Amino acid sequence: MEVQRQEASLSPWYGALAGVVAGLLMAMIGMIATATMGMGALAMPDMIGGLILGPGVSMSGGALAALTGLMLHMLLSGLFGVIYTMTISRWIVRAPVLTGLLYGLALWGVNFYVIGSILPNASGLVQHDPVFLAVLTHLAYGAVLGLSGLGARALGAVLG
């Protein structure tokens, strides 16, 4: 019986898992930072939820906006992890952490400058999210994706 091995970094499921883990770290950093800045720990999930529910709902401070924001954030984190794993991590294998950092920075640029100018409900998020915090959290996201690529390649080398 022949056993087939597939490199973990090339699996879409691995990309989704890496993206969700990176998204969790990103959310933790953002929630701690906004809490210490006096905005409240749920400020970012509320604003992200406002993308779908509208800015009026996100400013009300209810649980609906925060839960919607967290679900959307995790969904997009997993999706962006799959995109990274299935495309960029396959093309660039020599500097995965640097590649991940650049990917995170590119996501920030696309999210805030492209999507932020297209979606009518994004103005609140773009106006109230401190740029340094947005860049920091997106860099953290990308770093985790890059590190996950290193881990997957190391695991593939050990198993393969």
Backbone as ProteinMPNN parsed JSONL, in Angstrom:
{"seq_chain_A": "MEVQRQEASLSPWYGALAGVVAGLLMAMIGMIATATMGMGALAMPDMIGGLILGPGVSMSGGALAALTGLMLHMLLSGLFGVIYTMTISRWIVRAPVLTGLLYGLALWGVNFYVIGSILPNASGLVQHDPVFLAVLTHLAYGAVLGLSGLGARALGAVLG", "coords_chain_A": {"N_chain_A": [[0.843, -1.184, 0.0], [0.698, 2.086, -0.951], [1.706, 5.136, 0.438], [0.726, 8.433, 0.216], [2.24, 11.551, 0.514], [1.641, 14.901, 1.255], [2.86, 18.155, 1.064], [2.429, 20.151, 3.877], [2.142, 22.935, 3.744], [0.958, 23.424, 1.349], [-1.648, 22.749, 1.421], [-5.051, 23.693, 1.271], [-6.584, 23.612, 3.593], [-4.677, 23.772, 5.57], [-3.793, 26.344, 5.07], [-6.134, 27.77, 5.7], [-6.331, 27.211, 8.444], [-3.89, 28.319, 9.37], [-4.393, 30.978, 8.674], [-6.616, 31.575, 10.336], [-5.476, 31.235, 12.891], [-3.528, 33.253, 12.741], [-5.276, 35.399, 12.44], [-6.554, 35.335, 14.936], [-4.431, 36.091, 16.645], [-4.002, 38.629, 15.616], [-6.474, 39.847, 16.23], [-6.37, 39.71, 19.035], [-4.174, 41.406, 19.629], [-5.168, 43.822, 18.584], [-7.494, 44.159, 20.174], [-6.466, 44.35, 22.78], [-4.885, 46.629, 22.465], [-6.804, 48.627, 21.718], [-8.338, 48.63, 24.018], [-6.504, 49.566, 25.931], [-6.132, 52.093, 24.941], [-8.399, 53.349, 25.6], [-10.619, 53.002, 24.023], [-12.106, 50.771, 24.271], [-12.286, 47.208, 24.48], [-13.77, 45.897, 22.55], [-13.918, 47.562, 20.392], [-12.742, 47.335, 17.787], [-13.894, 44.838, 16.747], [-16.575, 45.74, 16.792], [-16.505, 47.855, 14.905], [-15.758, 46.456, 12.604], [-17.959, 44.772, 12.368], [-19.785, 46.725, 11.752], [-19.332, 47.109, 9.06], [-20.991, 45.346, 7.778], [-23.463, 45.554, 9.125], [-23.94, 48.252, 9.302], [-22.942, 51.587, 10.262], [-24.394, 52.745, 12.379], [-25.321, 50.637, 13.963], [-22.911, 49.547, 14.796], [-21.905, 51.522, 16.451], [-23.581, 51.454, 18.592], [-22.815, 49.759, 20.583], [-23.721, 47.216, 21.151], [-23.941, 43.588, 21.43], [-24.365, 42.325, 19.001], [-23.057, 43.633, 16.825], [-20.346, 43.297, 17.57], [-20.079, 40.469, 17.646], [-20.742, 39.858, 14.989], [-18.673, 41.223, 13.72], [-16.413, 39.814, 14.717], [-16.907, 37.265, 13.636], [-16.85, 37.843, 10.862], [-14.221, 38.767, 10.672], [-12.74, 36.433, 11.346], [-13.569, 34.708, 9.299], [-12.603, 36.06, 6.995], [-9.893, 36.085, 7.677], [-9.24, 33.35, 7.562], [-9.81, 32.89, 4.829], [-7.983, 34.66, 3.555], [-5.677, 33.435, 4.45], [-5.796, 30.986, 3.077], [-5.558, 31.935, 0.443], [-2.968, 33.031, 0.553], [-1.451, 30.702, 1.14], [-2.012, 29.041, -1.046], [-1.066, 30.458, -3.194], [1.029, 32.689, -2.981], [2.878, 31.598, -1.058], [3.72, 29.4, -2.421], [5.131, 30.427, -4.554], [7.234, 31.938, -3.51], [9.743, 30.829, -1.645], [12.065, 31.216, -0.242], [12.244, 33.31, 1.663], [10.094, 33.197, 3.772], [8.994, 34.488, 6.066], [9.49, 37.229, 5.701], [8.09, 37.488, 3.314], [5.515, 36.923, 4.265], [5.167, 39.127, 5.997], [5.16, 41.23, 4.126], [2.899, 40.489, 2.688], [0.919, 40.802, 4.66], [1.105, 43.59, 5.01], [0.342, 44.407, 2.453], [-2.306, 43.476, 2.466], [-3.377, 45.197, 4.384], [-3.162, 47.649, 3.0], [-4.851, 47.187, 0.765], [-7.293, 46.601, 2.074], [-7.835, 48.992, 3.522], [-7.461, 51.185, 1.794], [-8.517, 50.534, -0.722], [-10.862, 48.783, -0.468], [-11.943, 50.176, 1.671], [-12.596, 52.603, 0.481], [-14.557, 51.877, -1.252], [-16.717, 50.432, -0.035], [-19.695, 51.558, 1.426], [-20.173, 51.557, 4.194], [-17.695, 51.506, 5.36], [-16.386, 53.784, 6.119], [-16.398, 54.596, 8.824], [-14.742, 52.707, 10.061], [-12.314, 53.152, 8.754], [-11.836, 55.817, 9.494], [-11.68, 55.722, 12.318], [-9.838, 53.809, 13.08], [-6.68, 53.622, 14.311], [-3.847, 54.267, 12.334], [-1.243, 53.25, 12.863], [-1.84, 51.092, 14.515], [-3.436, 49.501, 12.871], [-1.591, 48.847, 10.841], [0.346, 47.508, 12.396], [-1.141, 45.266, 13.381], [-1.791, 43.971, 10.988], [0.764, 43.375, 10.046], [1.532, 41.569, 12.041], [-0.288, 39.515, 11.503], [0.61, 38.73, 8.932], [3.216, 37.898, 9.604], [2.743, 35.617, 11.162], [1.574, 33.968, 9.212], [3.801, 33.667, 7.516], [5.602, 32.378, 9.278], [4.164, 30.044, 9.67], [4.442, 28.878, 7.21], [7.17, 28.264, 7.249], [7.136, 26.37, 9.31], [5.522, 24.38, 8.168], [7.084, 23.575, 6.013], [9.308, 22.576, 7.373], [8.118, 20.453, 8.742], [7.299, 18.947, 6.548], [9.831, 18.248, 5.557], [10.769, 16.616, 7.601], [8.893, 14.538, 7.617], [8.962, 13.702, 5.022]], "CA_chain_A": [[0.0, 0.0, 0.0], [1.519, 3.289, -1.088], [1.235, 6.288, 1.205], [1.054, 9.699, -0.432], [2.433, 12.672, 1.43], [1.49, 16.216, 0.637], [3.445, 19.19, 1.903], [1.354, 20.798, 4.63], [1.961, 24.337, 3.377], [0.222, 23.525, 0.104], [-3.032, 22.359, 1.659], [-5.942, 24.821, 1.573], [-7.007, 23.525, 4.996], [-3.567, 24.305, 6.352], [-3.845, 27.792, 4.886], [-7.261, 28.293, 6.479], [-5.957, 27.133, 9.86], [-2.86, 29.335, 9.609], [-5.052, 32.282, 8.602], [-7.44, 31.78, 11.534], [-4.553, 31.451, 14.018], [-2.98, 34.599, 12.553], [-6.373, 36.327, 12.713], [-6.753, 35.386, 16.391], [-3.367, 36.935, 17.2], [-4.295, 39.991, 15.155], [-7.601, 40.341, 17.028], [-5.914, 39.917, 20.418], [-3.357, 42.626, 19.668], [-6.069, 44.955, 18.376], [-8.405, 44.333, 21.311], [-5.668, 44.845, 23.912], [-4.477, 48.006, 22.164], [-7.935, 49.555, 21.798], [-8.736, 48.721, 25.427], [-5.558, 50.434, 26.634], [-6.277, 53.453, 24.419], [-9.667, 53.885, 26.077], [-11.676, 52.809, 23.031], [-12.829, 49.552, 24.616], [-11.723, 46.008, 23.856], [-14.583, 45.455, 21.414], [-14.026, 48.637, 19.401], [-12.452, 46.842, 16.44], [-14.975, 43.964, 16.259], [-17.766, 46.56, 16.533], [-16.336, 48.581, 13.644], [-15.787, 45.476, 11.512], [-19.367, 44.399, 12.245], [-20.46, 47.84, 11.1], [-19.209, 46.976, 7.607], [-22.168, 44.604, 7.314], [-24.698, 45.998, 9.782], [-24.072, 49.704, 9.225], [-22.23, 52.269, 11.346], [-25.277, 53.01, 13.518], [-25.34, 49.45, 14.817], [-21.596, 49.349, 15.4], [-21.673, 52.529, 17.485], [-24.517, 51.262, 19.703], [-22.146, 49.004, 21.632], [-24.384, 45.948, 21.397], [-23.19, 42.368, 21.148], [-24.56, 41.903, 17.615], [-21.986, 44.167, 15.973], [-19.078, 42.668, 17.945], [-20.095, 39.075, 17.186], [-20.692, 39.887, 13.526], [-17.315, 41.625, 13.371], [-15.487, 38.711, 14.986], [-17.146, 36.204, 12.648], [-16.342, 38.308, 9.576], [-12.762, 38.814, 10.782], [-12.216, 35.062, 11.292], [-13.835, 34.199, 7.952], [-11.639, 36.675, 6.079], [-8.552, 35.623, 8.059], [-9.073, 32.024, 6.968], [-9.788, 33.031, 3.371], [-6.698, 35.249, 3.164], [-4.675, 32.395, 4.704], [-5.855, 30.048, 1.95], [-4.995, 32.626, -0.724], [-1.516, 33.092, 0.758], [-0.875, 29.365, 1.066], [-2.175, 28.444, -2.371], [-0.428, 31.257, -4.246], [2.291, 33.353, -2.673], [3.842, 30.728, -0.381], [4.247, 28.466, -3.425], [6.041, 31.132, -5.446], [8.4, 32.476, -2.802], [10.034, 29.905, -0.554], [13.337, 31.535, 0.415], [12.082, 34.247, 2.78], [8.653, 33.146, 4.046], [8.547, 35.462, 7.07], [9.467, 38.524, 5.012], [6.97, 37.424, 2.377], [4.3, 37.054, 5.066], [5.064, 40.523, 6.439], [4.757, 42.036, 2.967], [1.511, 40.114, 2.397], [0.098, 41.487, 5.66], [1.102, 45.014, 4.683], [-0.481, 44.557, 1.245], [-3.703, 43.323, 2.885], [-3.773, 46.449, 5.027], [-3.354, 48.649, 1.958], [-6.059, 46.872, -0.011], [-8.474, 46.732, 2.935], [-8.123, 50.348, 3.969], [-7.49, 52.188, 0.737], [-9.374, 50.122, -1.834], [-12.177, 48.385, 0.046], [-12.429, 51.276, 2.502], [-13.179, 53.67, -0.336], [-15.665, 51.334, -2.04], [-17.86, 50.084, 0.813], [-20.262, 52.756, 2.055], [-20.124, 51.473, 5.655], [-16.315, 51.375, 5.809], [-15.79, 55.068, 6.505], [-16.184, 54.62, 10.273], [-13.57, 51.894, 10.374], [-11.127, 53.831, 8.238], [-11.623, 57.049, 10.254], [-11.438, 55.516, 13.743], [-8.78, 52.835, 13.32], [-5.361, 54.257, 14.231], [-3.052, 53.665, 11.261], [-0.145, 52.452, 13.412], [-2.401, 49.846, 15.035], [-3.854, 48.697, 11.714], [-0.379, 48.317, 10.211], [0.934, 46.541, 13.329], [-1.913, 44.026, 13.419], [-1.661, 43.294, 9.697], [2.115, 42.803, 10.02], [1.494, 40.378, 12.903], [-1.002, 38.501, 10.725], [1.516, 38.238, 7.897], [4.339, 37.187, 10.22], [2.275, 34.275, 11.536], [1.464, 33.19, 7.97], [5.155, 33.323, 7.09], [6.127, 31.369, 10.197], [3.459, 28.785, 9.426], [5.074, 28.293, 6.031], [8.417, 27.65, 7.71], [6.783, 25.17, 10.067], [5.02, 23.362, 7.246], [8.213, 23.049, 5.246], [10.11, 21.761, 8.288], [7.361, 19.223, 8.953], [7.402, 18.186, 5.304], [11.181, 17.701, 5.466], [10.884, 15.54, 8.586], [8.034, 13.425, 7.211], [9.1, 13.31, 3.637]], "C_chain_A": [[0.885, 1.244, 0.0], [0.887, 4.447, -0.325], [1.675, 7.546, 0.476], [1.183, 10.779, 0.626], [2.316, 13.96, 0.653], [2.099, 17.23, 1.59], [2.335, 20.004, 2.55], [1.104, 22.23, 4.172], [1.136, 24.498, 2.102], [-1.243, 23.145, 0.253], [-3.895, 23.587, 1.931], [-6.404, 24.809, 3.029], [-5.924, 24.06, 5.919], [-3.549, 25.83, 6.256], [-4.963, 28.429, 5.682], [-6.931, 28.297, 7.965], [-4.912, 28.191, 10.206], [-3.472, 30.729, 9.595], [-5.886, 32.577, 9.831], [-6.557, 32.012, 12.757], [-3.951, 32.85, 13.936], [-4.036, 35.655, 12.852], [-6.677, 36.448, 14.197], [-5.696, 36.261, 17.055], [-3.617, 38.395, 16.845], [-5.411, 40.611, 15.991], [-7.177, 40.611, 18.468], [-5.099, 41.198, 20.547], [-4.256, 43.852, 19.543], [-6.964, 45.22, 19.573], [-7.666, 44.852, 22.547], [-5.304, 46.31, 23.685], [-5.643, 48.977, 22.287], [-8.439, 49.69, 23.229], [-7.808, 49.657, 26.188], [-5.624, 51.877, 26.151], [-7.603, 54.085, 24.825], [-10.822, 53.74, 25.103], [-12.568, 51.615, 23.375], [-12.294, 48.365, 23.841], [-12.494, 45.573, 22.616], [-14.728, 46.521, 20.327], [-13.796, 48.123, 17.979], [-13.512, 45.86, 15.945], [-16.263, 44.732, 15.964], [-17.668, 47.267, 15.181], [-16.36, 47.636, 12.447], [-17.219, 45.0, 11.285], [-20.179, 45.473, 11.551], [-20.339, 47.825, 9.59], [-20.438, 46.288, 7.024], [-23.454, 45.223, 7.839], [-24.956, 47.492, 9.67], [-23.442, 50.367, 10.434], [-23.102, 52.551, 12.561], [-25.318, 51.852, 14.486], [-24.003, 49.291, 15.517], [-21.321, 50.353, 16.508], [-22.581, 52.34, 18.699], [-23.909, 50.458, 20.84], [-22.801, 47.679, 21.963], [-23.525, 44.762, 20.989], [-23.285, 41.953, 19.679], [-23.423, 42.378, 16.711], [-20.654, 43.492, 16.282], [-19.013, 41.225, 17.458], [-20.019, 38.987, 15.668], [-19.284, 40.242, 13.063], [-16.303, 40.519, 13.593], [-15.663, 37.582, 13.976], [-16.608, 36.599, 11.276], [-14.815, 38.313, 9.573], [-12.16, 37.411, 10.657], [-12.419, 34.443, 9.908], [-12.813, 34.748, 6.957], [-10.211, 36.25, 6.397], [-8.268, 34.255, 7.46], [-8.966, 32.087, 5.454], [-8.458, 33.606, 2.894], [-5.542, 34.283, 3.432], [-4.629, 31.371, 3.579], [-5.229, 30.684, 0.713], [-3.473, 32.681, -0.624], [-0.878, 31.721, 0.53], [-0.922, 28.795, -0.348], [-1.481, 29.235, -3.479], [0.965, 31.711, -3.823], [3.3, 32.425, -2.024], [4.413, 29.679, -1.333], [5.294, 29.135, -4.309], [7.342, 31.521, -4.755], [8.665, 31.601, -1.587], [11.301, 30.269, 0.222], [13.199, 32.433, 1.637], [10.61, 34.292, 3.195], [8.174, 34.172, 5.071], [8.476, 36.855, 6.45], [8.308, 38.58, 4.022], [5.646, 37.587, 3.109], [4.089, 38.48, 5.551], [4.59, 41.423, 5.299], [3.311, 41.741, 2.568], [0.568, 40.809, 3.377], [-0.005, 42.976, 5.377], [0.25, 45.284, 3.437], [-1.966, 44.413, 1.58], [-4.212, 44.594, 3.544], [-4.064, 47.504, 3.959], [-4.621, 48.421, 1.156], [-7.306, 47.096, 0.833], [-8.825, 48.187, 3.219], [-8.23, 51.36, 2.842], [-8.401, 51.813, -0.424], [-10.773, 49.801, -1.322], [-12.782, 49.504, 0.892], [-13.046, 52.414, 1.717], [-14.381, 53.194, -1.147], [-16.901, 51.082, -1.183], [-18.408, 51.319, 1.522], [-20.17, 52.738, 3.585], [-18.708, 51.419, 6.209], [-15.721, 52.676, 6.324], [-15.525, 55.15, 8.003], [-14.952, 53.849, 10.677], [-12.297, 52.603, 9.944], [-10.813, 55.079, 9.062], [-11.173, 56.791, 11.689], [-10.323, 54.529, 14.064], [-7.427, 53.528, 13.211], [-4.473, 53.522, 13.218], [-1.946, 52.784, 11.824], [-0.654, 51.107, 13.918], [-2.83, 48.932, 13.89], [-2.647, 48.069, 11.029], [0.24, 47.242, 11.101], [0.179, 45.214, 13.311], [-1.827, 43.265, 12.097], [-0.259, 42.704, 9.515], [2.179, 41.543, 10.877], [0.807, 39.227, 12.179], [-0.061, 37.885, 9.686], [2.689, 37.461, 8.458], [3.938, 35.769, 10.606], [2.108, 33.407, 10.293], [2.843, 32.755, 7.48], [5.778, 32.253, 7.964], [5.44, 30.027, 9.993], [4.025, 28.092, 8.189], [6.394, 27.63, 6.371], [8.133, 26.344, 8.432], [6.311, 24.047, 9.165], [6.153, 22.751, 6.44], [9.104, 22.171, 6.121], [9.424, 20.422, 8.542], [7.425, 18.336, 7.712], [8.772, 17.545, 5.137], [11.362, 16.524, 6.419], [10.099, 14.311, 8.128], [8.388, 12.859, 5.847], [10.412, 12.842, 3.209]], "O_chain_A": [[1.73, 1.408, 0.88], [-0.313, 4.701, -0.434], [2.852, 7.708, 0.156], [0.342, 10.902, 1.517], [2.827, 14.089, -0.46], [1.872, 17.163, 2.798], [1.424, 20.485, 1.877], [-0.035, 22.694, 4.208], [0.665, 25.597, 1.807], [-1.999, 23.22, -0.715], [-3.516, 24.438, 2.736], [-6.595, 25.865, 3.631], [-6.211, 24.716, 6.92], [-3.316, 26.519, 7.25], [-4.785, 29.494, 6.274], [-7.215, 29.268, 8.666], [-5.035, 28.88, 11.218], [-3.108, 31.573, 10.415], [-5.878, 33.704, 10.327], [-6.849, 32.885, 13.573], [-3.871, 33.554, 14.942], [-3.732, 36.689, 13.448], [-7.019, 37.529, 14.676], [-6.013, 37.075, 17.922], [-3.459, 39.283, 17.682], [-5.308, 41.764, 16.412], [-7.573, 41.617, 19.057], [-5.313, 41.983, 21.47], [-4.12, 44.808, 20.306], [-7.173, 46.373, 19.95], [-8.187, 45.697, 23.274], [-5.402, 47.131, 24.597], [-5.499, 50.039, 22.892], [-8.919, 50.756, 23.614], [-8.267, 50.455, 27.004], [-5.218, 52.789, 26.871], [-7.901, 55.217, 24.445], [-11.896, 54.296, 25.331], [-13.66, 51.474, 22.827], [-11.896, 48.497, 22.683], [-11.924, 44.945, 21.723], [-15.571, 46.391, 19.44], [-14.565, 48.439, 17.071], [-13.997, 46.016, 14.825], [-16.966, 44.42, 15.003], [-18.625, 47.278, 14.407], [-16.913, 47.969, 11.399], [-17.647, 44.843, 10.142], [-21.145, 45.177, 10.847], [-21.143, 48.451, 8.898], [-20.872, 46.605, 5.916], [-24.419, 45.396, 7.094], [-26.073, 47.949, 9.916], [-23.407, 49.781, 11.516], [-22.589, 52.593, 13.679], [-25.348, 52.055, 15.7], [-23.956, 48.941, 16.696], [-20.561, 50.048, 17.428], [-22.382, 52.989, 19.726], [-24.436, 50.473, 21.953], [-22.461, 47.07, 22.978], [-22.518, 44.911, 20.296], [-22.378, 41.297, 19.166], [-22.891, 41.6, 15.92], [-19.909, 43.149, 15.365], [-17.993, 40.803, 16.912], [-19.313, 38.137, 15.126], [-18.761, 39.636, 12.127], [-15.427, 40.302, 12.756], [-14.68, 37.005, 13.511], [-15.98, 35.786, 10.599], [-14.189, 37.912, 8.592], [-11.176, 37.223, 9.94], [-11.544, 33.738, 9.405], [-12.231, 33.997, 6.175], [-9.401, 36.072, 5.487], [-7.189, 34.02, 6.915], [-8.124, 31.412, 4.861], [-7.87, 33.102, 1.937], [-4.538, 34.308, 2.72], [-3.551, 30.938, 3.172], [-4.453, 30.037, 0.01], [-2.772, 32.411, -1.599], [0.114, 31.602, -0.189], [0.023, 28.142, -0.791], [-1.326, 28.729, -4.591], [1.965, 31.155, -4.276], [4.474, 32.451, -2.394], [5.482, 29.129, -1.072], [6.237, 28.485, -4.761], [8.418, 31.44, -5.347], [7.907, 31.624, -0.617], [11.57, 29.665, 1.26], [13.992, 32.31, 2.57], [9.945, 35.309, 2.997], [7.057, 34.676, 4.956], [7.502, 37.578, 6.657], [7.628, 39.599, 3.909], [4.756, 38.298, 2.642], [2.969, 38.99, 5.523], [3.722, 42.275, 5.49], [2.584, 42.644, 2.155], [-0.464, 41.345, 2.973], [-1.082, 43.56, 5.492], [-0.476, 46.277, 3.381], [-2.796, 45.145, 1.04], [-5.339, 45.022, 3.297], [-5.095, 48.175, 4.01], [-5.377, 49.358, 0.897], [-8.269, 47.707, 0.371], [-9.995, 48.566, 3.161], [-9.018, 52.301, 2.932], [-8.998, 52.692, -1.047], [-11.746, 50.457, -1.692], [-13.986, 49.75, 0.837], [-13.921, 53.117, 2.222], [-15.141, 54.009, -1.67], [-18.007, 51.471, -1.558], [-17.648, 52.051, 2.156], [-20.096, 53.798, 4.207], [-18.534, 51.298, 7.421], [-14.642, 52.661, 6.916], [-14.516, 55.723, 8.412], [-14.196, 54.289, 11.543], [-11.319, 52.644, 10.689], [-9.642, 55.372, 9.307], [-10.371, 57.554, 12.229], [-9.907, 54.428, 15.218], [-7.058, 53.981, 12.127], [-4.368, 52.296, 13.253], [-1.725, 51.682, 11.323], [0.024, 50.091, 13.766], [-2.606, 47.722, 13.941], [-2.676, 46.89, 10.676], [0.618, 46.178, 10.611], [0.797, 44.152, 13.233], [-1.793, 42.034, 12.096], [-0.108, 41.65, 8.897], [2.808, 40.558, 10.488], [1.273, 38.089, 12.237], [0.045, 36.663, 9.581], [3.12, 36.473, 7.863], [4.703, 34.827, 10.401], [2.464, 32.229, 10.314], [3.029, 31.608, 7.075], [6.41, 31.324, 7.461], [6.073, 28.981, 10.131], [4.08, 26.864, 8.13], [6.71, 26.561, 5.85], [8.802, 25.337, 8.201], [6.664, 22.887, 9.376], [6.175, 21.541, 6.211], [9.599, 21.139, 5.667], [10.076, 19.378, 8.555], [7.585, 17.12, 7.816], [8.876, 16.426, 4.635], [12.032, 15.547, 6.084], [10.579, 13.183, 8.237], [8.143, 11.687, 5.56], [10.593, 12.494, 2.042]]}, "name": "protein", "num_of_chains": 1, "seq": "MEVQRQEASLSPWYGALAGVVAGLLMAMIGMIATATMGMGALAMPDMIGGLILGPGVSMSGGALAALTGLMLHMLLSGLFGVIYTMTISRWIVRAPVLTGLLYGLALWGVNFYVIGSILPNASGLVQHDPVFLAVLTHLAYGAVLGLSGLGARALGAVLG"}
